mmCIF file of C-alpha atoms and ligand atoms in Angstrom:
data_model
loop_
_atom_site.group_PDB
_atom_site.id
_atom_site.type_symbol
_atom_site.label_atom_id
_atom_site.label_comp_id
_atom_site.label_asym_id
_atom_site.label_seq_id
_atom_site.Cartn_x
_atom_site.Cartn_y
_atom_site.Cartn_z
ATOM 1 C CA MET A 1 176.213 16.681 186.379
ATOM 2 C CA THR A 2 178.862 14.065 185.680
ATOM 3 C CA THR A 3 182.193 15.450 186.802
ATOM 4 C CA ALA A 4 183.616 13.507 189.703
ATOM 5 C CA THR A 5 183.126 15.841 192.623
ATOM 6 C CA LEU A 6 182.227 15.234 196.239
ATOM 7 C CA TYR A 7 179.987 18.007 197.559
ATOM 8 C CA ILE A 8 179.716 18.433 201.339
ATOM 9 C CA VAL A 9 176.322 20.032 201.718
ATOM 10 C CA ALA A 10 175.110 21.673 204.937
ATOM 11 C CA THR A 11 171.379 21.456 205.596
ATOM 12 C CA PRO A 12 169.181 23.270 208.168
ATOM 13 C CA ILE A 13 169.330 22.405 211.871
ATOM 14 C CA GLY A 14 165.604 22.906 212.271
ATOM 15 C CA ASN A 15 164.250 25.769 210.232
ATOM 16 C CA LEU A 16 163.931 24.797 206.568
ATOM 17 C CA GLU A 17 164.226 28.458 205.572
ATOM 18 C CA ASP A 18 167.916 28.118 206.413
ATOM 19 C CA MET A 19 168.460 25.890 203.380
ATOM 20 C CA THR A 20 170.655 27.725 200.874
ATOM 21 C CA TYR A 21 169.773 28.267 197.203
ATOM 22 C CA ARG A 22 173.060 26.653 196.300
ATOM 23 C CA ALA A 23 172.349 23.544 198.376
ATOM 24 C CA VAL A 24 168.994 23.106 196.605
ATOM 25 C CA ARG A 25 170.633 23.520 193.197
ATOM 26 C CA ILE A 26 173.562 21.165 193.842
ATOM 27 C CA LEU A 27 171.372 18.473 195.440
ATOM 28 C CA GLY A 28 169.145 18.694 192.378
ATOM 29 C CA GLU A 29 172.112 18.346 190.009
ATOM 30 C CA VAL A 30 174.309 15.584 191.481
ATOM 31 C CA ASP A 31 174.139 11.942 190.363
ATOM 32 C CA LEU A 32 173.901 10.560 193.894
ATOM 33 C CA ILE A 33 173.084 11.836 197.377
ATOM 34 C CA ALA A 34 174.710 10.059 200.346
ATOM 35 C CA ALA A 35 172.663 10.649 203.489
ATOM 36 C CA GLU A 36 173.056 9.622 207.107
ATOM 37 C CA ASP A 37 169.423 8.514 207.322
ATOM 38 C CA THR A 38 167.772 8.246 203.929
ATOM 39 C CA ARG A 39 164.204 8.293 205.305
ATOM 40 C CA HIS A 40 164.918 11.427 207.314
ATOM 41 C CA SER A 41 166.594 13.163 204.379
ATOM 42 C CA LEU A 42 163.813 12.192 201.990
ATOM 43 C CA LYS A 43 161.512 14.581 203.859
ATOM 44 C CA LEU A 44 163.955 17.440 203.289
ATOM 45 C CA LEU A 45 164.478 16.525 199.645
ATOM 46 C CA ASN A 46 160.729 16.202 199.020
ATOM 47 C CA HIS A 47 160.169 19.593 200.614
ATOM 48 C CA PHE A 48 162.488 21.142 198.038
ATOM 49 C CA GLY A 49 161.194 19.019 195.149
ATOM 50 C CA ILE A 50 164.505 17.162 194.783
ATOM 51 C CA SER A 51 164.360 13.641 193.425
ATOM 52 C CA LYS A 52 167.730 11.909 193.158
ATOM 53 C CA PRO A 53 169.159 8.460 193.884
ATOM 54 C CA LEU A 54 169.857 8.205 197.601
ATOM 55 C CA THR A 55 172.280 5.967 199.448
ATOM 56 C CA SER A 56 172.914 5.654 203.162
ATOM 57 C CA TYR A 57 176.204 6.636 204.743
ATOM 58 C CA PHE A 58 176.263 6.441 208.523
ATOM 59 C CA ASP A 59 178.626 5.593 211.369
ATOM 60 C CA HIS A 60 178.372 1.810 211.126
ATOM 61 C CA ASN A 61 178.532 1.329 207.360
ATOM 62 C CA GLN A 62 181.138 3.983 206.615
ATOM 63 C CA GLN A 63 183.821 1.616 205.387
ATOM 64 C CA LEU A 64 181.661 -0.387 202.992
ATOM 65 C CA LYS A 65 179.589 2.556 201.803
ATOM 66 C CA GLY A 66 182.582 4.839 201.633
ATOM 67 C CA GLU A 67 184.207 2.466 199.134
ATOM 68 C CA ARG A 68 181.034 2.371 197.017
ATOM 69 C CA ILE A 69 180.753 6.137 197.042
ATOM 70 C CA LEU A 70 184.416 6.437 196.057
ATOM 71 C CA ASN A 71 183.785 3.986 193.214
ATOM 72 C CA ALA A 72 180.967 6.183 191.934
ATOM 73 C CA LEU A 73 183.308 9.195 192.118
ATOM 74 C CA ARG A 74 186.065 7.237 190.337
ATOM 75 C CA ARG A 75 183.588 6.504 187.536
ATOM 76 C CA GLY A 76 183.116 10.247 187.144
ATOM 77 C CA LYS A 77 179.853 10.602 189.075
ATOM 78 C CA SER A 78 179.112 13.582 191.294
ATOM 79 C CA VAL A 79 178.039 12.858 194.851
ATOM 80 C CA ALA A 80 176.577 15.104 197.571
ATOM 81 C CA LEU A 81 177.029 14.159 201.209
ATOM 82 C CA ILE A 82 174.403 15.371 203.667
ATOM 83 C CA SER A 83 173.762 14.553 207.312
ATOM 84 C CA ASP A 84 170.501 14.563 209.274
ATOM 85 C CA ALA A 85 171.030 18.234 210.109
ATOM 86 C CA GLY A 86 173.752 20.837 209.903
ATOM 87 C CA THR A 87 177.175 20.412 208.399
ATOM 88 C CA PRO A 88 178.361 16.886 207.545
ATOM 89 C CA CYS A 89 181.597 15.777 209.264
ATOM 90 C CA ILE A 90 180.938 18.004 212.307
ATOM 91 C CA SER A 91 180.069 15.385 214.958
ATOM 92 C CA ASP A 92 178.601 13.541 211.986
ATOM 93 C CA PRO A 93 179.962 10.958 209.548
ATOM 94 C CA GLY A 94 182.008 12.113 206.593
ATOM 95 C CA TYR A 95 185.566 12.918 207.406
ATOM 96 C CA GLN A 96 186.971 9.537 206.296
ATOM 97 C CA LEU A 97 185.174 9.886 202.970
ATOM 98 C CA VAL A 98 186.577 13.387 202.499
ATOM 99 C CA ARG A 99 190.049 12.183 203.507
ATOM 100 C CA ASP A 100 189.924 9.312 200.994
ATOM 101 C CA ALA A 101 188.560 11.508 198.206
ATOM 102 C CA VAL A 102 191.312 14.069 198.823
ATOM 103 C CA ALA A 103 193.935 11.289 198.790
ATOM 104 C CA GLU A 104 192.727 10.223 195.346
ATOM 105 C CA GLY A 105 192.720 13.738 193.981
ATOM 106 C CA ILE A 106 188.918 13.875 193.711
ATOM 107 C CA PRO A 107 187.679 17.451 194.086
ATOM 108 C CA VAL A 108 185.843 18.099 197.364
ATOM 109 C CA VAL A 109 183.569 21.135 197.369
ATOM 110 C CA PRO A 110 182.022 22.373 200.636
ATOM 111 C CA LEU A 111 178.654 24.118 200.611
ATOM 112 C CA PRO A 112 178.442 26.171 203.815
ATOM 113 C CA GLY A 113 175.291 26.467 205.855
ATOM 114 C CA ALA A 114 173.999 25.811 209.343
ATOM 115 C CA SER A 115 176.036 24.213 212.089
ATOM 116 C CA ALA A 116 174.626 24.149 215.609
ATOM 117 C CA ALA A 117 177.997 24.949 217.227
ATOM 118 C CA ILE A 118 178.612 28.164 215.284
ATOM 119 C CA THR A 119 174.947 29.180 215.394
ATOM 120 C CA ALA A 120 174.990 28.902 219.198
ATOM 121 C CA LEU A 121 178.333 30.681 219.533
ATOM 122 C CA SER A 122 177.140 33.606 217.428
ATOM 123 C CA ALA A 123 174.300 34.333 219.863
ATOM 124 C CA SER A 124 176.137 33.428 223.052
ATOM 125 C CA GLY A 125 177.728 36.746 223.940
ATOM 126 C CA LEU A 126 180.842 34.783 224.931
ATOM 127 C CA PRO A 127 184.254 35.563 223.428
ATOM 128 C CA THR A 128 184.492 34.377 219.842
ATOM 129 C CA ASP A 129 188.120 35.219 219.087
ATOM 130 C CA ILE A 130 189.325 31.882 220.431
ATOM 131 C CA PHE A 131 187.018 28.919 220.885
ATOM 132 C CA THR A 132 187.270 25.145 221.087
ATOM 133 C CA PHE A 133 184.583 22.904 219.693
ATOM 134 C CA ALA A 134 184.919 19.496 221.312
ATOM 135 C CA GLY A 135 181.772 17.684 220.137
ATOM 136 C CA PHE A 136 179.995 15.301 222.518
ATOM 137 C CA PRO A 137 181.675 14.565 225.857
ATOM 138 C CA PRO A 138 181.923 10.821 226.591
ATOM 139 C CA SER A 139 178.700 9.501 228.113
ATOM 140 C CA ARG A 140 180.432 7.461 230.855
ATOM 141 C CA GLN A 141 181.172 9.636 233.868
ATOM 142 C CA GLY A 142 184.801 8.568 234.374
ATOM 143 C CA LYS A 143 185.750 9.257 230.769
ATOM 144 C CA ARG A 144 183.718 12.457 230.763
ATOM 145 C CA ARG A 145 185.592 13.765 233.787
ATOM 146 C CA THR A 146 188.966 12.992 232.183
ATOM 147 C CA PHE A 147 187.766 14.692 228.993
ATOM 148 C CA LEU A 148 186.598 17.802 230.899
ATOM 149 C CA SER A 149 189.794 17.989 232.968
ATOM 150 C CA GLY A 150 191.718 18.168 229.713
ATOM 151 C CA MET A 151 189.659 21.226 228.738
ATOM 152 C CA SER A 152 190.185 23.186 231.932
ATOM 153 C CA ALA A 153 193.257 25.145 230.859
ATOM 154 C CA LEU A 154 192.170 25.835 227.285
ATOM 155 C CA PRO A 155 191.843 29.506 226.387
ATOM 156 C CA GLY A 156 188.611 30.847 224.911
ATOM 157 C CA THR A 157 185.040 29.629 224.830
ATOM 158 C CA LEU A 158 184.337 25.911 224.954
ATOM 159 C CA ILE A 159 181.518 24.511 222.809
ATOM 160 C CA LEU A 160 180.036 21.069 223.434
ATOM 161 C CA TYR A 161 177.144 19.067 222.096
ATOM 162 C CA GLU A 162 175.251 17.142 224.733
ATOM 163 C CA ALA A 163 172.215 14.910 224.980
ATOM 164 C CA PRO A 164 169.481 16.663 226.982
ATOM 165 C CA HIS A 165 169.187 13.857 229.562
ATOM 166 C CA ARG A 166 172.915 14.086 230.375
ATOM 167 C CA LEU A 167 173.069 17.853 230.589
ATOM 168 C CA VAL A 168 172.707 18.256 234.355
ATOM 169 C CA ASP A 169 175.287 15.519 235.056
ATOM 170 C CA THR A 170 177.732 17.118 232.648
ATOM 171 C CA LEU A 171 177.165 20.572 234.150
ATOM 172 C CA THR A 172 177.749 19.140 237.615
ATOM 173 C CA ASP A 173 181.103 17.739 236.465
ATOM 174 C CA ILE A 174 181.928 21.061 234.789
ATOM 175 C CA ARG A 175 181.298 22.960 238.035
ATOM 176 C CA GLU A 176 183.651 20.660 239.881
ATOM 177 C CA LEU A 177 186.412 20.424 237.278
ATOM 178 C CA LEU A 178 186.271 23.764 235.466
ATOM 179 C CA GLY A 179 184.812 25.918 238.215
ATOM 180 C CA GLU A 180 181.781 28.144 238.539
ATOM 181 C CA ARG A 181 181.898 29.612 235.044
ATOM 182 C CA GLN A 182 179.244 31.352 232.973
ATOM 183 C CA VAL A 183 177.485 28.850 230.727
ATOM 184 C CA ILE A 184 174.814 28.942 228.071
ATOM 185 C CA VAL A 185 172.499 26.153 227.080
ATOM 186 C CA ALA A 186 171.334 26.919 223.538
ATOM 187 C CA ARG A 187 168.303 24.729 222.977
ATOM 188 C CA GLU A 188 166.261 23.974 219.867
ATOM 189 C CA LEU A 189 168.048 26.591 217.785
ATOM 190 C CA THR A 190 166.096 27.905 214.782
ATOM 191 C CA LYS A 191 163.008 25.944 215.931
ATOM 192 C CA MET A 192 159.758 26.965 217.567
ATOM 193 C CA PHE A 193 160.969 26.491 221.144
ATOM 194 C CA GLU A 194 164.395 28.024 220.687
ATOM 195 C CA GLU A 195 165.855 29.379 223.916
ATOM 196 C CA CYS A 196 169.175 30.295 225.483
ATOM 197 C CA ILE A 197 169.490 29.579 229.200
ATOM 198 C CA ARG A 198 172.277 31.713 230.635
ATOM 199 C CA GLY A 199 173.922 31.950 234.026
ATOM 200 C CA THR A 200 176.596 30.472 236.230
ATOM 201 C CA VAL A 201 176.854 26.680 236.158
ATOM 202 C CA SER A 202 174.881 26.486 239.436
ATOM 203 C CA GLU A 203 172.182 28.851 238.193
ATOM 204 C CA VAL A 204 171.727 26.891 234.983
ATOM 205 C CA ILE A 205 171.657 23.571 236.864
ATOM 206 C CA ALA A 206 168.951 25.037 239.133
ATOM 207 C CA THR A 207 166.917 26.184 236.123
ATOM 208 C CA LEU A 208 167.251 22.871 234.308
ATOM 209 C CA SER A 209 166.476 20.802 237.402
ATOM 210 C CA GLN A 210 162.992 22.321 237.521
ATOM 211 C CA ASP A 211 161.934 20.596 234.327
ATOM 212 C CA VAL A 212 162.862 17.780 231.957
ATOM 213 C CA VAL A 213 165.213 19.143 229.320
ATOM 214 C CA ARG A 214 163.922 18.346 225.854
ATOM 215 C CA GLY A 215 165.209 18.768 222.339
ATOM 216 C CA GLU A 216 168.693 19.389 221.060
ATOM 217 C CA VAL A 217 171.224 21.450 222.931
ATOM 218 C CA VAL A 218 174.578 23.110 222.539
ATOM 219 C CA LEU A 219 176.469 23.872 225.723
ATOM 220 C CA LEU A 220 178.811 26.858 225.760
ATOM 221 C CA ILE A 221 181.253 27.498 228.582
ATOM 222 C CA ALA A 222 182.953 30.828 229.199
ATOM 223 C CA PRO A 223 186.750 30.927 229.349
ATOM 224 C CA GLY A 224 188.277 30.308 232.761
ATOM 225 C CA THR A 225 189.840 33.184 234.639
ATOM 226 C CA ALA A 226 192.922 31.313 235.833
ATOM 227 C CA ALA A 227 196.197 32.610 234.414
ATOM 228 C CA PRO A 228 197.394 30.446 231.567
ATOM 229 C CA GLN A 229 199.520 27.641 232.962
ATOM 230 C CA GLU A 230 202.239 27.965 230.409
ATOM 231 C CA SER A 231 202.907 31.724 230.731
ATOM 232 C CA GLU A 232 206.581 32.520 231.050
ATOM 233 C CA SER A 233 207.733 33.456 234.561
ATOM 234 C CA LEU A 234 208.661 37.102 235.197
ATOM 235 C CA GLU A 235 212.236 36.236 236.036
ATOM 236 C CA HIS A 236 212.664 34.236 232.859
ATOM 237 C CA VAL A 237 211.183 37.016 230.705
ATOM 238 C CA LEU A 238 213.396 39.646 232.353
ATOM 239 C CA ILE A 239 216.547 37.612 231.792
ATOM 240 C CA ARG A 240 215.598 37.104 228.147
ATOM 241 C CA LEU A 241 214.844 40.790 227.540
ATOM 242 C CA MET A 242 217.897 42.026 229.408
ATOM 243 C CA THR A 243 220.147 39.627 227.538
ATOM 244 C CA ASP A 244 218.834 41.097 224.309
ATOM 245 C CA GLY A 245 220.510 44.335 225.385
ATOM 246 C CA SER A 246 218.639 46.778 223.172
ATOM 247 C CA LEU A 247 215.879 47.942 225.530
ATOM 248 C CA SER A 248 215.558 50.469 228.332
ATOM 249 C CA ILE A 249 214.443 49.259 231.786
ATOM 250 C CA LYS A 250 211.107 50.955 231.174
ATOM 251 C CA ASP A 251 210.548 49.065 227.912
ATOM 252 C CA ILE A 252 211.728 45.822 229.479
ATOM 253 C CA ALA A 253 209.216 46.266 232.301
ATOM 254 C CA LYS A 254 206.425 47.067 229.834
ATOM 255 C CA GLN A 255 207.049 43.987 227.702
ATOM 256 C CA ALA A 256 207.710 41.687 230.647
ATOM 257 C CA ALA A 257 204.426 42.741 232.262
ATOM 258 C CA MET A 258 202.539 41.945 229.086
ATOM 259 C CA ILE A 259 204.190 38.554 228.580
ATOM 260 C CA SER A 260 204.119 37.262 232.150
ATOM 261 C CA GLY A 261 200.814 38.840 233.212
ATOM 262 C CA VAL A 262 202.139 40.849 236.192
ATOM 263 C CA SER A 263 201.695 44.608 236.700
ATOM 264 C CA ARG A 264 204.094 47.015 235.011
ATOM 265 C CA SER A 265 205.308 48.386 238.384
ATOM 266 C CA GLU A 266 206.079 44.886 239.645
ATOM 267 C CA ALA A 267 208.007 44.124 236.479
ATOM 268 C CA TYR A 268 209.862 47.452 236.763
ATOM 269 C CA SER A 269 210.945 46.964 240.368
ATOM 270 C CA GLU A 270 211.988 43.356 239.673
ATOM 271 C CA ALA A 271 214.042 44.511 236.676
ATOM 272 C CA LEU A 272 215.711 47.211 238.777
ATOM 273 C CA LYS A 273 216.455 44.687 241.510
ATOM 274 C CA MET A 274 218.092 42.395 238.996
ATOM 275 C CA LYS A 275 220.152 45.274 237.684
ATOM 276 C CA ASN A 276 221.237 46.309 241.191
ATOM 277 C CA ASP A 277 222.025 42.710 242.049
ATOM 278 C CA GLY A 278 224.603 42.890 239.290
ATOM 279 C CA PHE A 279 222.952 41.068 236.411
ATOM 280 C CA LYS A 280 226.152 40.376 234.462
ATOM 281 C CA ARG A 281 224.763 40.271 230.960
ATOM 282 C CA TYR A 282 222.690 43.299 231.788
ATOM 283 C CA LYS A 283 225.785 45.211 232.892
ATOM 284 C CA ASN A 284 227.473 44.449 229.616
ATOM 285 C CA SER A 285 224.447 45.206 227.533
ATOM 286 C CA GLY A 286 224.346 48.955 227.959
ATOM 287 C CA ILE A 287 220.686 49.062 228.988
ATOM 288 C CA THR A 288 219.713 52.471 230.301
ATOM 289 C CA ASP A 289 217.220 53.292 233.037
ATOM 290 C CA GLY A 290 215.259 55.374 230.468
HETATM 291 N N1 SAM B 301 176.546 18.201 212.081
HETATM 292 C C1 SAM B 301 175.690 18.906 212.983
HETATM 293 C C2 SAM B 301 176.054 20.378 212.986
HETATM 294 O O1 SAM B 301 176.764 20.822 212.099
HETATM 295 O O2 SAM B 301 175.612 21.085 213.881
HETATM 296 C C3 SAM B 301 175.702 18.302 214.366
HETATM 297 C C4 SAM B 301 175.302 16.876 214.414
HETATM 298 S S1 SAM B 301 175.321 16.176 216.003
HETATM 299 C C5 SAM B 301 175.007 14.492 215.644
HETATM 300 C C6 SAM B 301 173.789 16.664 216.675
HETATM 301 C C7 SAM B 301 173.936 17.573 217.865
HETATM 302 O O3 SAM B 301 174.057 18.920 217.416
HETATM 303 C C8 SAM B 301 172.733 17.585 218.770
HETATM 304 O O4 SAM B 301 172.750 16.522 219.696
HETATM 305 C C9 SAM B 301 172.868 18.913 219.463
HETATM 306 O O5 SAM B 301 173.843 18.853 220.466
HETATM 307 C C10 SAM B 301 173.378 19.770 218.303
HETATM 308 N N2 SAM B 301 172.239 20.376 217.580
HETATM 309 C C11 SAM B 301 171.802 20.050 216.356
HETATM 310 N N3 SAM B 301 170.747 20.812 216.027
HETATM 311 C C12 SAM B 301 170.528 21.651 217.053
HETATM 312 C C13 SAM B 301 169.583 22.667 217.316
HETATM 313 N N4 SAM B 301 168.641 22.980 216.452
HETATM 314 N N5 SAM B 301 169.667 23.324 218.510
HETATM 315 C C14 SAM B 301 170.618 23.022 219.399
HETATM 316 N N6 SAM B 301 171.512 22.050 219.204
HETATM 317 C C15 SAM B 301 171.481 21.368 218.046
#
């Protein structure tokens, strides 16, 4: 295969049966495979009978190696990027290489497959409509606490990667800064000792404190229950809807309740009060009590 293309190839996060047919084919066809740890990846490639030139591409040689990989692509070679496990670029090296390839008009083709974050989320039972993946929290406590504070008002499920020996410390900070939420520790996914530890932060800390946590973990945190900080105030919503002039009081109350998060009856009585107080624009707008 000699058309300049950068393939981003996901590999299993534990269970080799999760390798895709397409990944095996493309890795067997490219001119060069760039791997985070060539010795580690050799085991995977040997397992699938793939023998191709390998080069290393990891955090601390990204600039130098990235340029060499781009040179190979510029010469018309095809290159596959893999990481030790899962999807490259997701808490793994790769995004600068992709960025530079895109900037030069080199085709970048993703091959989907396992990623620990999405695998854990799919089995979590936590809301999946909105979620934030934030990778590894900083290891130093001060920075970690700042990082977690910044997450406290985010809507949806929060997904983190964490080293097993830091898990209890991180959960302790989460309890203090994000509150007593439901959490899930998804451990050793797709492997022999796969397990999901579920409960409130305190319950999970108690479970984990009984034993040394081993293996790889994804930490999922349920959305907070606090009202979103940026929701529009009832008064502001009512003024806006009344100024519009096309709605009945009933419809104004219905919409205002939805937008500002108060009950419909509260919105209705507040709207009526504003009307009775002589809301000028309202008076001119022809809104009916409907
Ligand atoms: N690029 C990878 C991906 O797409 O999932 C993630 C790489 S990141 C360096 C490695 C982290 O992913 C681990 O420390 C752990 O938090 C998580 N992880 C990877 N494999 C896992 C597994 N089998 N079970 C649980 N977590 C896993």
